Coordinates of C-alpha atoms and ligand atoms in Angstrom, one line a residue:
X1 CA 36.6 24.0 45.8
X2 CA 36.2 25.9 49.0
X3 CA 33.1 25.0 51.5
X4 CA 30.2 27.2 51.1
X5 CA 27.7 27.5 53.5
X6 CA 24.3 27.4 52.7
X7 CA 21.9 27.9 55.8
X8 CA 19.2 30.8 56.3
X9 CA 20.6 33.8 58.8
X10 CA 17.3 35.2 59.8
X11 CA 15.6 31.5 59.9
X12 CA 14.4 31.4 63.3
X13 CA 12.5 27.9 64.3
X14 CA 9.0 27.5 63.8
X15 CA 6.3 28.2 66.7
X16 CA 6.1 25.0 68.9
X17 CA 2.7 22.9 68.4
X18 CA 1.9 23.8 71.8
X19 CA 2.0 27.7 71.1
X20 CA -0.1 26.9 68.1
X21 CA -2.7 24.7 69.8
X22 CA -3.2 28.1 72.6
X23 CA -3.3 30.8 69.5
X24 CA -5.9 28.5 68.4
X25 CA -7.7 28.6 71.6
X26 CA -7.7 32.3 71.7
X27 CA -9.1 32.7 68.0
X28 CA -11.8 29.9 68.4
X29 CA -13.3 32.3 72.0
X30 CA -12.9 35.4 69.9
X31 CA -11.2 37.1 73.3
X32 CA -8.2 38.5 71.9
X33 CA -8.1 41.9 73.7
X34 CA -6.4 41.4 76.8
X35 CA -9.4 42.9 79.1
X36 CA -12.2 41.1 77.0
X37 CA -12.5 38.3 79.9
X38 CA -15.3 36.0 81.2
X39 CA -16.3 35.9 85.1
X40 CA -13.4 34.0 86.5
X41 CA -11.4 34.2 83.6
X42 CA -7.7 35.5 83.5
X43 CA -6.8 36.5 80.3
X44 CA -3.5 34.9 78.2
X45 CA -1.7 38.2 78.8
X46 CA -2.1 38.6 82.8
X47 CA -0.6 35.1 82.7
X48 CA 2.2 35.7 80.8
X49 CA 3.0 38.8 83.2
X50 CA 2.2 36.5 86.4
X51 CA 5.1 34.0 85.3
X52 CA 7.9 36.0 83.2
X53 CA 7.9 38.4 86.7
X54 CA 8.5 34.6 88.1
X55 CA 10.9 33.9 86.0
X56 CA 13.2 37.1 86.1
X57 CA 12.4 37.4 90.3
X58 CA 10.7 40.5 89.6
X59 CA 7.0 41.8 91.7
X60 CA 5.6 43.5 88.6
X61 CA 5.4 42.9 84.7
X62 CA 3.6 44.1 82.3
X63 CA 3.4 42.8 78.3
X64 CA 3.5 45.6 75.8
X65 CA 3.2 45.9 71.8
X66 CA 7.1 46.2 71.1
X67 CA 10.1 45.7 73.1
X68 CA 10.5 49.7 72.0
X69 CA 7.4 50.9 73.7
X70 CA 8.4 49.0 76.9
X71 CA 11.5 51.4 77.1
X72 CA 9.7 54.4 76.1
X73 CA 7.0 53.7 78.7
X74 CA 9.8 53.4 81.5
X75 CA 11.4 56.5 80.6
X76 CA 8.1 58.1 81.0
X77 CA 7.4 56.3 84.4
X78 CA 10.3 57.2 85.7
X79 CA 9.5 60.9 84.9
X80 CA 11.5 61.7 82.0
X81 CA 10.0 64.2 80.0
X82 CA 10.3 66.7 76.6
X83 CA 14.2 68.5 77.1
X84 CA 15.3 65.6 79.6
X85 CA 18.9 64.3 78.8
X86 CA 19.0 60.5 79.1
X87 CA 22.6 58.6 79.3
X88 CA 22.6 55.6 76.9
X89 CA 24.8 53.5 75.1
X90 CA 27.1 55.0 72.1
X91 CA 26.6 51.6 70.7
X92 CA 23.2 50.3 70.6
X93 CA 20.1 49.5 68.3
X94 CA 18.4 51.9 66.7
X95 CA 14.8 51.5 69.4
X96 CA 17.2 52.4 71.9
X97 CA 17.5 56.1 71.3
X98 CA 14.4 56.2 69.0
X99 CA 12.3 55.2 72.4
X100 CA 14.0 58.5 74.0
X101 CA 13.6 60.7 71.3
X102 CA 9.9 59.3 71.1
X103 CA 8.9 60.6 75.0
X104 CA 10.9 64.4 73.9
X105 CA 13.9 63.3 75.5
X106 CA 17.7 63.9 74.5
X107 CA 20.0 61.3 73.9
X108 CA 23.6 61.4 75.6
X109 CA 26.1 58.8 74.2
X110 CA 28.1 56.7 76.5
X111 CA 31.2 55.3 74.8
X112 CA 32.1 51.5 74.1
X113 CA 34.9 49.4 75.4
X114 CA 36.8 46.6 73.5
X115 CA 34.2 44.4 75.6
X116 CA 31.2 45.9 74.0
X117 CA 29.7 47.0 77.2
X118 CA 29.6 50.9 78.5
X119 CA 32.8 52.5 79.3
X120 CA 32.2 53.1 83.6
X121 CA 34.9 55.8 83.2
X122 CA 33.3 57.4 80.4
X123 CA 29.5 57.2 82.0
X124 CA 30.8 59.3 85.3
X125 CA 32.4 61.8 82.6
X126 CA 28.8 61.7 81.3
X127 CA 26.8 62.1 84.1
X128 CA 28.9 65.3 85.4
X129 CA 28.3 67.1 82.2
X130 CA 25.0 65.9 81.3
X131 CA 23.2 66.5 84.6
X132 CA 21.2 64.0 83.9
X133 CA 19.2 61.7 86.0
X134 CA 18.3 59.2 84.0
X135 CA 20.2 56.1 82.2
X136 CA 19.0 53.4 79.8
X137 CA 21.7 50.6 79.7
X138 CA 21.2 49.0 76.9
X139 CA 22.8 45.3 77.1
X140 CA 23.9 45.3 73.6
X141 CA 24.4 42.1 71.7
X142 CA 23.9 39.9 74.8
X143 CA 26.8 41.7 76.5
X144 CA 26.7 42.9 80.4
X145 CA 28.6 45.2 81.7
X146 CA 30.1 45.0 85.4
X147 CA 26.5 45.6 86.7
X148 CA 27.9 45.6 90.6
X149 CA 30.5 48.6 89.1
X150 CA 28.1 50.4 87.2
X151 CA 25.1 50.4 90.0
X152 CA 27.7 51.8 92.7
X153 CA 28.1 54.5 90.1
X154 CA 24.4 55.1 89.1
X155 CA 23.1 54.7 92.8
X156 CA 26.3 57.4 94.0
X157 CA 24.9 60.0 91.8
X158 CA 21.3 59.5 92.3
X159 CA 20.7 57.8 88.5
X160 CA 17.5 55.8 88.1
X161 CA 18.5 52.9 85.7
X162 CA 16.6 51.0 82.9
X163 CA 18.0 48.3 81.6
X164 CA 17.1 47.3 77.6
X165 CA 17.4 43.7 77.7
X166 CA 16.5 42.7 74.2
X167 CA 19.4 40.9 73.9
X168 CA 19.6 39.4 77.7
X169 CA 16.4 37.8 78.1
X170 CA 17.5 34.7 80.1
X171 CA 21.0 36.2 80.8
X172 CA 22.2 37.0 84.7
X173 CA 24.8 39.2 86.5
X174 CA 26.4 37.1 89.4
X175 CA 23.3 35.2 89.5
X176 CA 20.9 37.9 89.3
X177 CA 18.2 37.8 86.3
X178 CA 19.4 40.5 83.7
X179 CA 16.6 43.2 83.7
X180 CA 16.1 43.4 87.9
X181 CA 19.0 45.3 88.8
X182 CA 17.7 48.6 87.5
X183 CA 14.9 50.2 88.5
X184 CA 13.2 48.9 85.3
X185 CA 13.8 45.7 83.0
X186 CA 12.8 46.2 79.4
X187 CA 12.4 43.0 77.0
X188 CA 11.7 42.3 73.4
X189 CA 9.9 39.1 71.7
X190 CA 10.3 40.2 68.7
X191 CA 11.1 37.2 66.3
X192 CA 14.7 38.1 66.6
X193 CA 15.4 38.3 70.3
X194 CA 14.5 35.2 72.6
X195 CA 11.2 34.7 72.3
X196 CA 8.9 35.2 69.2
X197 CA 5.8 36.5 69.1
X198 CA 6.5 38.2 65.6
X199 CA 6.0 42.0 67.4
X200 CA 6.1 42.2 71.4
X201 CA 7.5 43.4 74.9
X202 CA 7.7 42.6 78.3
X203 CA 8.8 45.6 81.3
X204 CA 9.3 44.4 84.8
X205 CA 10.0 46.2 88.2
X206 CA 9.8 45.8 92.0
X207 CA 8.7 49.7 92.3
X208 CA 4.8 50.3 92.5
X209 CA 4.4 53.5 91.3
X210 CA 6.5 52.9 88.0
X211 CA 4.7 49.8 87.3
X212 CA 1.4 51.9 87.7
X213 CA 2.5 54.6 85.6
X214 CA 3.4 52.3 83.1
X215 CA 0.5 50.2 83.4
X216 CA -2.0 53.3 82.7
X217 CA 0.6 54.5 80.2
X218 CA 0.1 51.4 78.1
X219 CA -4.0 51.3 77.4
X220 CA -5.4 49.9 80.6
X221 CA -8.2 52.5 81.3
X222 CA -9.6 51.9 85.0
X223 CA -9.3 48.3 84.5
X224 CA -6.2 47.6 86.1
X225 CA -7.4 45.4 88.6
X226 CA -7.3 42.5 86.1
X227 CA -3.8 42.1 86.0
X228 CA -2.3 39.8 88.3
X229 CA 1.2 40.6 88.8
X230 CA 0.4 44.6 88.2
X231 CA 0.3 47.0 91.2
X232 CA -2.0 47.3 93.9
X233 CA -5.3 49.0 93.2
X234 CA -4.6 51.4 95.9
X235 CA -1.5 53.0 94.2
X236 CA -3.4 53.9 91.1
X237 CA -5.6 56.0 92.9
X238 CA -2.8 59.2 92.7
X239 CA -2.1 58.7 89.1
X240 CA -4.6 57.2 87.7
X241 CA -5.7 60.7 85.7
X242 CA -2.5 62.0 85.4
X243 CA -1.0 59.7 83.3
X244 CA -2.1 59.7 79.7
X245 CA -3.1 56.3 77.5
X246 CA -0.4 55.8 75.2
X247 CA -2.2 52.9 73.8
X248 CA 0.7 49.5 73.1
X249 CA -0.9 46.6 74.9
X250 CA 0.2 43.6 74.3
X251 CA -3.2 40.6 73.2
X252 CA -3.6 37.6 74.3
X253 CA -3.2 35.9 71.2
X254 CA 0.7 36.8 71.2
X255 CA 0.6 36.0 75.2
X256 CA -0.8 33.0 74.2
X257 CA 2.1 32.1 71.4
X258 CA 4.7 33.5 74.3
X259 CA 4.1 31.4 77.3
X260 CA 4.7 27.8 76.5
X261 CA 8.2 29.7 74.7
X262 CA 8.9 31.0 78.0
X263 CA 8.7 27.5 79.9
X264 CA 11.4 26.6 77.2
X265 CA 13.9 29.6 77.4
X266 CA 16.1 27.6 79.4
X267 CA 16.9 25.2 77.4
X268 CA 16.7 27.3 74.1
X269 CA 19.2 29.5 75.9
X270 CA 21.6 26.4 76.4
X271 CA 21.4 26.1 72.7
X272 CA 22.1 29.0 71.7
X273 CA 25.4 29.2 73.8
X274 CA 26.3 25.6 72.4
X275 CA 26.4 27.3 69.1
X276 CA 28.0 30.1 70.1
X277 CA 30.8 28.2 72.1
X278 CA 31.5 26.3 68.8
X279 CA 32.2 29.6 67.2
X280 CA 34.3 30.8 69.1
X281 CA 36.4 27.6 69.8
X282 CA 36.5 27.6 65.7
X283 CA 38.3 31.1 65.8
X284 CA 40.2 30.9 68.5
X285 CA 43.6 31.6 67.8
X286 CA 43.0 32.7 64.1
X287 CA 45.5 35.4 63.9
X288 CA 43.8 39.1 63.6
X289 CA 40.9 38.1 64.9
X290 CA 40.4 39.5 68.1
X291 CA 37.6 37.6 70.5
X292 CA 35.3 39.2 73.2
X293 CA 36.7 37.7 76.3
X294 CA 33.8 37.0 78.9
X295 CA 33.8 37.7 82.4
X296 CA 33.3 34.6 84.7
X297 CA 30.2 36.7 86.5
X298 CA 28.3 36.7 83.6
X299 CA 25.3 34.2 82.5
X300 CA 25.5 35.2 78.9
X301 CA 22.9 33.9 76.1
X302 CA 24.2 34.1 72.6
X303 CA 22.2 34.4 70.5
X304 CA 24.2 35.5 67.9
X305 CA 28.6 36.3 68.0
X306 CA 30.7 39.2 67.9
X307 CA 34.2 39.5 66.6
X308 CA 37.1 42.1 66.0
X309 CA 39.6 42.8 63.1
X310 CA 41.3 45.3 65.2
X311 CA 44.2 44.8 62.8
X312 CA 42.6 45.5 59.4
X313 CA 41.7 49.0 58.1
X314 CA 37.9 49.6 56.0
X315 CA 38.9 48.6 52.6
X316 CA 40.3 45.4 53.6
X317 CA 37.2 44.7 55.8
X318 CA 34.7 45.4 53.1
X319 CA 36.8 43.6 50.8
X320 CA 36.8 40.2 53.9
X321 CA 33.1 41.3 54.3
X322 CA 32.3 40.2 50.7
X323 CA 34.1 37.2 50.4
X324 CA 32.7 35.7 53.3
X325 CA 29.3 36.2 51.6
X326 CA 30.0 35.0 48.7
X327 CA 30.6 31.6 50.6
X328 CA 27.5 32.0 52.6
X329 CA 28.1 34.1 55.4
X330 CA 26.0 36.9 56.3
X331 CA 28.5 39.2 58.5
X332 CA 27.2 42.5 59.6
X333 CA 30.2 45.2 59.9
X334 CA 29.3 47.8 62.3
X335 CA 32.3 50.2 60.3
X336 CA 30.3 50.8 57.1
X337 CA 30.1 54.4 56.0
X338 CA 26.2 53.8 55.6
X339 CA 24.1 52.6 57.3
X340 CA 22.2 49.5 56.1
X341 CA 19.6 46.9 57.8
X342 CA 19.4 47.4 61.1
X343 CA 21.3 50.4 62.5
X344 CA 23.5 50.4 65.3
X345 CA 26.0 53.6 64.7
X346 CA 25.7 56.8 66.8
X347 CA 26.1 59.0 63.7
X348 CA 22.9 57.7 61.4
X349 CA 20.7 58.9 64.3
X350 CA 20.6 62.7 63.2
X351 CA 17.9 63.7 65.7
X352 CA 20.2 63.1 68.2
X353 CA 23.0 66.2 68.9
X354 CA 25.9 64.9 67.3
X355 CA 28.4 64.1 69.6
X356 CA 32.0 62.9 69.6
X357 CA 32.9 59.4 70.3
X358 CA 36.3 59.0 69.4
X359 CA 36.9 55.2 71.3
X360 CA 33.3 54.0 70.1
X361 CA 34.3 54.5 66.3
X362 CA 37.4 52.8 66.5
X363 CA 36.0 50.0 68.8
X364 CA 32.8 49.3 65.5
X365 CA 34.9 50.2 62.8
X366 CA 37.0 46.3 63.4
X367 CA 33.8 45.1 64.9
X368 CA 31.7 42.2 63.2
X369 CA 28.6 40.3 64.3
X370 CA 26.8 37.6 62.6
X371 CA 23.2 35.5 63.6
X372 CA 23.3 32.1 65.4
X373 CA 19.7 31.3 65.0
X374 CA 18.7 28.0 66.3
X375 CA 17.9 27.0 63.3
X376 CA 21.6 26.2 62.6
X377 CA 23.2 22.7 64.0
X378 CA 26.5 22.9 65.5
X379 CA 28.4 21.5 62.5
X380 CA 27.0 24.7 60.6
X381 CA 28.5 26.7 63.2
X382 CA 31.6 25.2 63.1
X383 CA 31.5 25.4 59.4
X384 CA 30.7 29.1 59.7
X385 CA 33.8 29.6 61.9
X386 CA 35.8 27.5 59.0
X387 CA 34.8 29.9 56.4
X388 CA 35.7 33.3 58.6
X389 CA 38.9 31.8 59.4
X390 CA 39.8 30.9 55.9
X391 CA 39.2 34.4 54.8
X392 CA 40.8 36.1 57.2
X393 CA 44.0 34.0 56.3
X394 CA 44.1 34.5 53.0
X395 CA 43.5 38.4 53.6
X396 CA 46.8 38.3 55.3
X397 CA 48.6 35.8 52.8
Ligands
LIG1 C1 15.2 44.8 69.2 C2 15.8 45.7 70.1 C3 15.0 46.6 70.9 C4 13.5 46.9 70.7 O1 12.8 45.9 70.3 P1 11.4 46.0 69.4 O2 10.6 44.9 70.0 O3 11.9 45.7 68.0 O4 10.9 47.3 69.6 C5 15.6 47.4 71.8 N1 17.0 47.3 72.0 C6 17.8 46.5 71.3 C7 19.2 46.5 71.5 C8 17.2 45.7 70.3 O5 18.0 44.9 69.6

């Protein structure tokens, strides 16, 4: 009988006690808007800002509804607007290009490299034709690029970077917080990414005027002034009515579920990486399996792991695809002809001009990616890697 593994891909761990006890607090005081305060009070959501800009070394945060509206809401701070070309990644998640689209904006694929992080070559090709002046990196799967490389590229040609970080949260650059090397940092806490609030999103920055913009932007009205790790009052006072309320707050009662989370990253992030390290150490070796080698600059946090069948055309993929799952496995191949769950190929994003990216659809059509939720002990992992290796084998034999 071959092993067959039966744990829960999309299991993520339960809230801690703590969280629950300060959700609790926040229903029993009725409060839950973040500027429904009492004298003295500072609400669960200026909190949260005041310590994940202390935790990423930023000046500025502010918490949003989604880690989608956090990018869309840079964009528009940084003055992108309907018509505007914005560089992104050929491979990313479906919010990425959605939040351009969503502020008028027109998407501009960068392609992929066997690493999974944007091709620097490609980009400069990309910013000569495009003209534009504006890219969002998007830090897909937990993978960063050479961030030194790419920001003497951007900063050369006068490119105002935002970084989507829904997938880095926790993750650094020779040291430097993931999300602080742009212009703009955009995070997610939606139950999938690194912290869970169930719907949620974090943007931070060292620039006033964006962080105003995008402060306004989100719903504050003229009340501003209760944020504590917002702008200064003062630069408000030239935008303040030129900047429309795009309503996507973020309520205390999911600040209040995210901060004691956020004391914890740390260590959840060690996890993760434990996992992921056991993994990879299971399919190393395996021949046809190809592994994402990672650069010694980068503080990566895993929280789930990326493989390649460079070797192995479609059929045989699909076929690998469903025996894995039929022992348990939940792989998600990134080559399907359609697109299912969540999407991730240039081409199912019709709004966006169709472009051609020859070295991006050979990189995803060998390219696999499966869930390590914490949820799973390292003897699943290593039982997970069993069962991929197994297959692949006898796909060859
Ligand atoms: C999840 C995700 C987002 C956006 O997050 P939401 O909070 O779901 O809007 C952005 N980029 C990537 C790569 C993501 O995976």
């Amino acid at each position: 009988m071959s092993e067959v593994f039966t744990g829960n891909f999309t299991q993520q761990e339960p809230i801690p006690e703590e969280a629950i006890e300060a959700a609790v607090r926040v229903m029993r005081h009725g409060r839950l808007h973040r500027y429904n305060i009492v004298a003295g009070e500072v609400s669960e959501a200026a909190l949260l800002e005041q310590e994940f800009a202390a935790f990423t070394g930023s000046t500025y945060c502010l918490a949003v509804a989604s880690g989608g509206y956090a990018l869309a809401a840079a964009l528009r701070a940084v003055g992108v607007g309907v018509g505007d070309k914005v560089l992104t990644n050929g491979f990313t998640l479906a919010p990425v290009p959605g939040a351009i689209a969503s502020v008028g904006g027109v998407p501009v694929f960068v392609e992929v490299t066997d690493h999974l992080v944007m091709d620097l070559t490609d980009l400069q090709v990309k910013i000569a034709s495009s003209g534009s002046r504006v890219l969002m990196l998007s830090h897909m799967r937990g993978h960063l690029v050479d961030m030194q490389a790419l920001m003497a590229v951007c900063d050369a040609a006068g490119i105002a970077v935002i970084e989507d970080c829904a997938h880095t949260m926790g993750a650094a650059w020779n040291g430097v917080a993931s999300g602080t090397q742009g212009v703009v940092g955009c995070y997610s806490t939606q139950t999938f990414k690194h912290l869970n609030s169930g719907e949620g999103g974090l943007l931070v920055t060292d620039n006033a005027e964006i962080m105003a913009r995008a402060t306004m932007l989100s719903g504050s009205y003229m009340l501003f002034d209760r944020h504590i790790a917002g702008a200064p009052s003062a630069v408000f006072e030239d935008i303040r009515l030129d900047t429309p309320n795009c309503s996507g707050r973020m309520d205390n009662l999911r600040a209040a579920i995210l901060r004691p989370q956020l004391k914890d990253l740390p260590a959840r992030c060690k996890a993760w990486n434990a996992r992921y390290r056991e993994v990879e150490n299971g399919l190393r070796n395996v021949p046809a399996v190809r592994l994402v080698e990672r650069p010694s600059n980068e503080d990566y946090v895993m929280s789930s792991f990326q493989f390649l069948l460079p070797e192995m055309d479609g059929a045989a993929i699909h076929d690998f695809v469903n025996r894995v799952a039929t022992r348990g496995v939940e792989l998600k191949w990134f080559g399907a002809d359609q697109p299912s769950g969540f999407t991730s190929r240039h081409d199912s994003w019709r709004y966006a001009p169709s472009q051609e990216l020859p070295q991006t659809d050979r990189v995803l059509a060998g390219l696999l990616d499966l869930r390590l939720p914490l949820t799973f002990s390292l003897s699943d992992c290593a039982q997970i890697a069993r069962i991929i290796r197994d297959e692949v084998m006898k796909g060859r034999s």
